[in-house]
XYZ file of C-alpha atoms in Angstrom:
340
model
C 0.000 0.000 0.000
C 1.562 3.295 -1.064
C 1.142 5.906 1.653
C 1.181 8.844 -0.725
C -1.574 7.248 -2.804
C -3.866 6.077 -0.030
C -3.370 8.640 2.719
C -2.030 11.502 0.592
C 0.868 11.820 3.016
C 4.618 12.148 2.400
C 5.475 11.357 5.998
C 4.963 7.614 6.153
C 5.826 6.145 9.538
C 8.866 3.900 9.557
C 9.515 1.635 12.506
C 12.608 -0.287 13.567
C 16.181 0.321 12.378
C 16.387 2.321 9.148
C 19.364 2.983 6.895
C 19.666 5.974 4.575
C 22.311 7.105 2.109
C 23.045 10.814 1.705
C 22.200 11.875 -1.844
C 23.130 15.085 -3.654
C 20.135 16.928 -2.186
C 21.320 16.122 1.337
C 24.920 17.284 0.974
C 25.671 20.059 3.461
C 22.438 19.590 5.398
C 22.430 19.322 9.152
C 21.848 15.772 10.339
C 18.675 16.687 12.245
C 17.253 18.629 9.272
C 17.998 15.749 6.901
C 16.141 13.295 9.131
C 13.251 15.700 9.758
C 12.572 15.879 6.013
C 12.353 12.128 5.725
C 10.377 11.426 8.904
C 7.968 14.349 8.887
C 5.672 12.882 11.552
C 8.513 13.264 14.037
C 9.450 16.755 15.197
C 13.047 17.905 14.929
C 13.113 18.070 18.711
C 12.240 14.369 18.922
C 14.922 13.505 16.397
C 17.532 15.572 18.226
C 16.790 13.592 21.364
C 17.309 10.360 19.447
C 20.596 11.676 18.037
C 21.711 12.808 21.512
C 20.839 9.405 22.969
C 23.077 7.663 20.442
C 20.243 6.341 18.288
C 21.823 7.655 15.072
C 25.212 6.831 13.575
C 26.828 8.167 10.407
C 29.283 5.784 8.744
C 29.526 3.940 12.042
C 30.185 7.027 14.193
C 27.874 8.963 16.458
C 27.419 12.552 15.319
C 25.816 15.689 16.751
C 22.551 17.109 15.420
C 24.433 19.982 13.740
C 26.772 17.671 11.807
C 26.908 18.584 8.104
C 26.399 15.594 5.836
C 28.592 14.483 2.948
C 27.709 12.662 -0.245
C 27.397 8.901 0.114
C 27.501 8.758 3.888
C 25.316 6.017 5.378
C 23.028 6.894 8.252
C 21.582 4.267 10.566
C 18.719 5.338 12.817
C 16.266 3.726 15.183
C 13.154 5.799 14.491
C 11.235 6.684 17.671
C 7.676 5.466 18.019
C 5.039 8.121 17.438
C 2.359 8.121 20.144
C -0.875 6.885 18.623
C -3.971 7.960 20.496
C -7.406 6.880 19.402
C -9.694 9.852 18.690
C -12.068 10.762 21.476
C -15.710 10.232 20.542
C -17.428 13.601 20.053
C -21.057 14.345 19.154
C -20.266 16.437 16.080
C -22.962 16.615 13.362
C -22.098 14.866 10.106
C -23.414 15.571 6.613
C -23.800 11.935 5.526
C -24.071 11.339 1.787
C -24.288 7.534 1.961
C -23.959 4.801 4.576
C -24.173 1.018 4.789
C -22.457 -1.727 6.795
C -19.263 -1.423 4.733
C -18.596 2.265 4.262
C -19.795 5.772 4.905
C -19.407 8.804 2.643
C -19.393 12.219 4.312
C -19.451 15.789 3.029
C -16.614 17.258 5.123
C -16.996 20.952 5.928
C -14.071 23.342 5.518
C -12.053 23.871 8.691
C -12.395 20.280 9.944
C -9.237 18.183 10.353
C -9.674 14.579 9.240
C -7.817 12.813 12.055
C -6.007 13.832 15.271
C -2.626 15.463 14.706
C -0.294 17.832 16.500
C -2.347 20.884 17.484
C -5.645 19.295 16.413
C -6.701 16.717 18.988
C -10.398 17.617 19.138
C -13.179 18.389 16.684
C -11.847 16.046 14.017
C -13.798 14.002 11.495
C -12.379 10.868 13.143
C -13.872 11.954 16.479
C -17.267 12.558 14.867
C -17.135 9.159 13.153
C -16.159 7.428 16.402
C -19.359 8.790 17.942
C -21.599 7.993 14.971
C -20.349 4.544 13.941
C -20.466 1.348 15.985
C -17.463 0.021 14.085
C -14.666 1.389 11.897
C -11.728 -0.316 10.223
C -8.478 -0.726 12.165
C -6.061 -0.929 9.212
C -4.925 2.680 9.567
C -4.158 2.305 13.263
C -5.993 3.624 16.337
C -5.458 7.299 15.456
C -7.036 6.899 12.006
C -10.006 4.538 12.358
C -11.635 4.020 8.978
C -9.577 6.699 7.237
C -8.623 5.508 3.738
C -7.810 8.894 2.154
C -7.652 12.479 3.356
C -8.682 16.002 2.548
C -6.803 19.074 3.738
C -8.384 20.867 6.689
C -9.694 23.746 4.571
C -10.785 21.610 1.618
C -14.462 20.685 1.706
C -16.280 17.798 0.096
C -16.597 14.043 -0.267
C -14.528 11.695 1.852
C -15.110 7.924 2.010
C -14.520 5.985 5.239
C -14.276 2.201 5.708
C -16.302 0.476 8.413
C -14.378 -2.803 8.431
C -10.906 -4.022 7.496
C -12.024 -5.847 4.343
C -13.602 -2.666 3.030
C -10.530 -0.633 3.964
C -8.090 -2.934 2.170
C -10.280 -3.079 -0.917
C -10.749 0.696 -1.095
C -7.062 1.307 -0.415
C -6.207 -1.002 -3.285
C -8.500 0.971 -5.592
C -6.814 4.238 -4.652
C -3.379 2.678 -5.075
C -4.246 1.261 -8.507
C -5.766 4.625 -9.490
C -9.072 3.081 -10.501
C -11.133 5.548 -8.485
C -12.359 8.778 -10.059
C -11.933 11.955 -7.998
C -13.258 15.298 -9.136
C -12.682 18.711 -7.544
C -13.943 22.228 -8.149
C -11.633 25.164 -7.499
C -11.919 28.914 -7.833
C -8.537 30.136 -9.008
C -6.791 33.477 -9.089
C -5.920 34.322 -12.668
C -7.146 32.814 -15.914
C -5.482 29.843 -17.645
C -4.423 30.390 -21.253
C -5.995 27.033 -22.170
C -9.484 25.688 -21.627
C -8.086 22.325 -20.530
C -4.678 20.841 -19.906
C -2.748 18.137 -18.051
C -0.089 19.185 -15.550
C 2.601 16.546 -15.082
C 5.156 17.682 -12.521
C 6.970 15.721 -9.763
C 6.157 16.594 -6.150
C 8.380 16.251 -3.098
C 8.808 17.747 0.353
C 9.736 21.448 0.269
C 13.469 21.912 0.921
C 13.039 24.284 3.889
C 9.325 24.794 4.693
C 8.047 21.685 6.429
C 4.357 22.413 5.937
C 4.709 22.759 2.156
C 5.344 20.524 -0.822
C 7.278 21.585 -3.904
C 7.742 20.816 -7.586
C 10.940 18.878 -7.097
C 12.787 16.300 -9.167
C 15.479 13.875 -8.060
C 14.812 13.955 -4.308
C 14.173 10.893 -2.157
C 10.650 12.159 -1.356
C 9.781 12.993 -4.972
C 6.864 11.230 -6.638
C 5.455 11.742 -10.106
C 2.097 13.551 -10.146
C -0.492 14.263 -12.824
C -3.551 16.547 -12.755
C -6.099 17.181 -15.507
C -8.004 20.466 -15.323
C -10.763 22.055 -17.392
C -12.098 25.598 -17.182
C -15.798 25.703 -16.320
C -16.310 29.472 -16.140
C -14.106 32.472 -16.796
C -14.219 35.845 -15.045
C -11.978 38.885 -15.243
C -8.986 37.797 -13.172
C -10.570 34.602 -11.864
C -11.874 31.246 -13.092
C -13.783 28.205 -11.910
C -12.055 24.972 -12.872
C -12.751 21.276 -12.584
C -9.713 19.167 -11.637
C -9.247 15.401 -11.849
C -6.037 14.225 -10.155
C -4.708 10.985 -11.603
C -2.323 10.569 -8.675
C -2.949 11.450 -5.031
C 0.044 13.416 -3.783
C -0.103 15.777 -0.854
C -1.373 19.240 -1.936
C -1.238 18.049 -5.554
C -4.027 20.159 -7.082
C -3.042 23.255 -5.120
C 0.614 22.952 -6.081
C 0.007 22.120 -9.741
C -2.374 25.056 -10.208
C 0.088 27.404 -8.531
C 2.788 26.037 -10.840
C 0.830 27.106 -13.947
C 0.353 30.580 -12.478
C -3.252 30.171 -11.280
C -3.222 29.335 -7.554
C -6.377 28.338 -5.720
C -8.042 31.461 -4.342
C -7.171 32.122 -0.683
C -4.569 29.360 -0.586
C -2.305 30.583 2.201
C 0.555 28.216 1.364
C 0.684 28.446 -2.411
C -1.288 31.567 -3.309
C 0.162 34.179 -0.988
C -3.123 35.245 0.589
C -5.441 33.719 3.178
C -8.613 35.711 2.507
C -10.340 38.010 0.033
C -12.744 40.862 0.727
C -15.765 42.057 -1.169
C -13.983 45.300 -2.046
C -11.116 43.405 -3.677
C -13.528 41.821 -6.147
C -15.859 44.762 -6.758
C -13.822 47.452 -8.503
C -14.107 50.934 -7.020
C -15.782 49.864 -3.782
C -14.171 50.083 -0.364
C -15.650 47.137 1.480
C -13.500 45.135 3.892
C -16.077 42.420 4.563
C -14.360 39.044 4.190
C -15.925 37.024 1.402
C -13.728 33.922 1.747
C -11.091 32.939 4.311
C -10.079 29.443 3.225
C -8.755 27.837 0.057
C -11.519 27.639 -2.553
C -11.188 23.897 -3.187
C -14.033 21.384 -2.991
C -13.982 17.598 -3.512
C -17.166 17.362 -5.575
C -17.314 13.699 -6.546
C -15.774 10.263 -5.974
C -16.582 7.182 -8.027
C -15.413 3.720 -6.974
C -16.371 0.051 -6.809
C -18.305 -0.974 -3.711
C -16.123 -3.444 -1.754
C -19.007 -5.873 -1.198
C -21.383 -5.582 -4.151
C -18.609 -4.915 -6.732
C -20.939 -2.395 -8.356
C -19.771 1.102 -9.262
C -21.010 3.683 -6.799
C -20.681 7.456 -6.870
C -20.860 10.069 -4.132
C -21.281 13.793 -4.795
C -21.323 16.831 -2.517
C -22.887 20.190 -3.445
C -20.701 23.269 -3.610
C -20.582 24.855 -0.124
C -22.156 28.217 0.626
C -18.910 30.192 0.861
C -17.681 29.176 -2.608
C -21.186 29.636 -4.053
C -21.235 33.171 -2.677
C -17.859 33.979 -4.258
C -19.081 32.720 -7.637
C -22.240 34.811 -7.334
C -20.221 37.975 -6.692
C -17.811 37.163 -9.524
C -20.739 36.592 -11.877
C -22.234 39.951 -10.998
C -19.089 42.061 -10.994
C -16.385 40.298 -12.992
C -18.171 39.461 -16.267
C -18.786 35.744 -16.676
C -18.122 33.818 -19.874
C -18.299 30.055 -20.361
C -15.393 27.916 -21.490
C -15.578 26.767 -25.095
């Protein structure tokens, strides 16, 4: 099971002794920074403690956290165990699109984290599911019951959750083999010069910003990524696009759209702004009312094969109110035309 395909995560957990070889990208890096890039679920503080306790050796010698690496050096590390706490059951309302004994499809609202993580221990989708469901799959571990794939916190839309291990393994296999169909809607800043295109660019961990990914070739974390997009509506300075990711890399759609010069509107990481006001859209009006304060990305549809019936099944979530409002204002004040 490929972690970046199934969980959309670059920071797969590795347990037991691990050996790494310093490649060209790692030359000159501090030892702790090099390890932090490759084991992103562990903080640099945790890794420094492991280094200080003698849990890391470089070419057979213990080194300090600040040691600068050289090409070809071999690093042996015993990766510390990450605490795994089951989500606390919380009575959080769910917008359920479909449910049976095998799976549940939910329309996740923006602002909700999928599973517990550092800084987000409460109010997660996993906590809401723990309260709603009598049983969830255990394949993902106690911290991720039922979670087969993820959505970013500020991305809304369809997410499918497995209720038992057989369903989880089957769905995970579908995601890994890329037989599922995922469809997103995004409001973007700028207008593409084509009505439709395929972006094929490799994605890896950002070289110095841990929360970001980057278009990056030749790094140990790099994976090939492909996104098809098609313009649905054009406005002056904005557009609504439909995106179908063929692969499932972390931040893939957001990063690929930013790469072609049309970042998702209000994408703090890749678009340079976290919100937009009414006055910024309506020319000549001073109005500082916030129209949108999260990335304008919505998982509209997922199509897959039901793990029990083997019949194709599709789940769709309507566009949320905040994105609908932005489109209404754009239509009124930015001159809408349809893609050809």
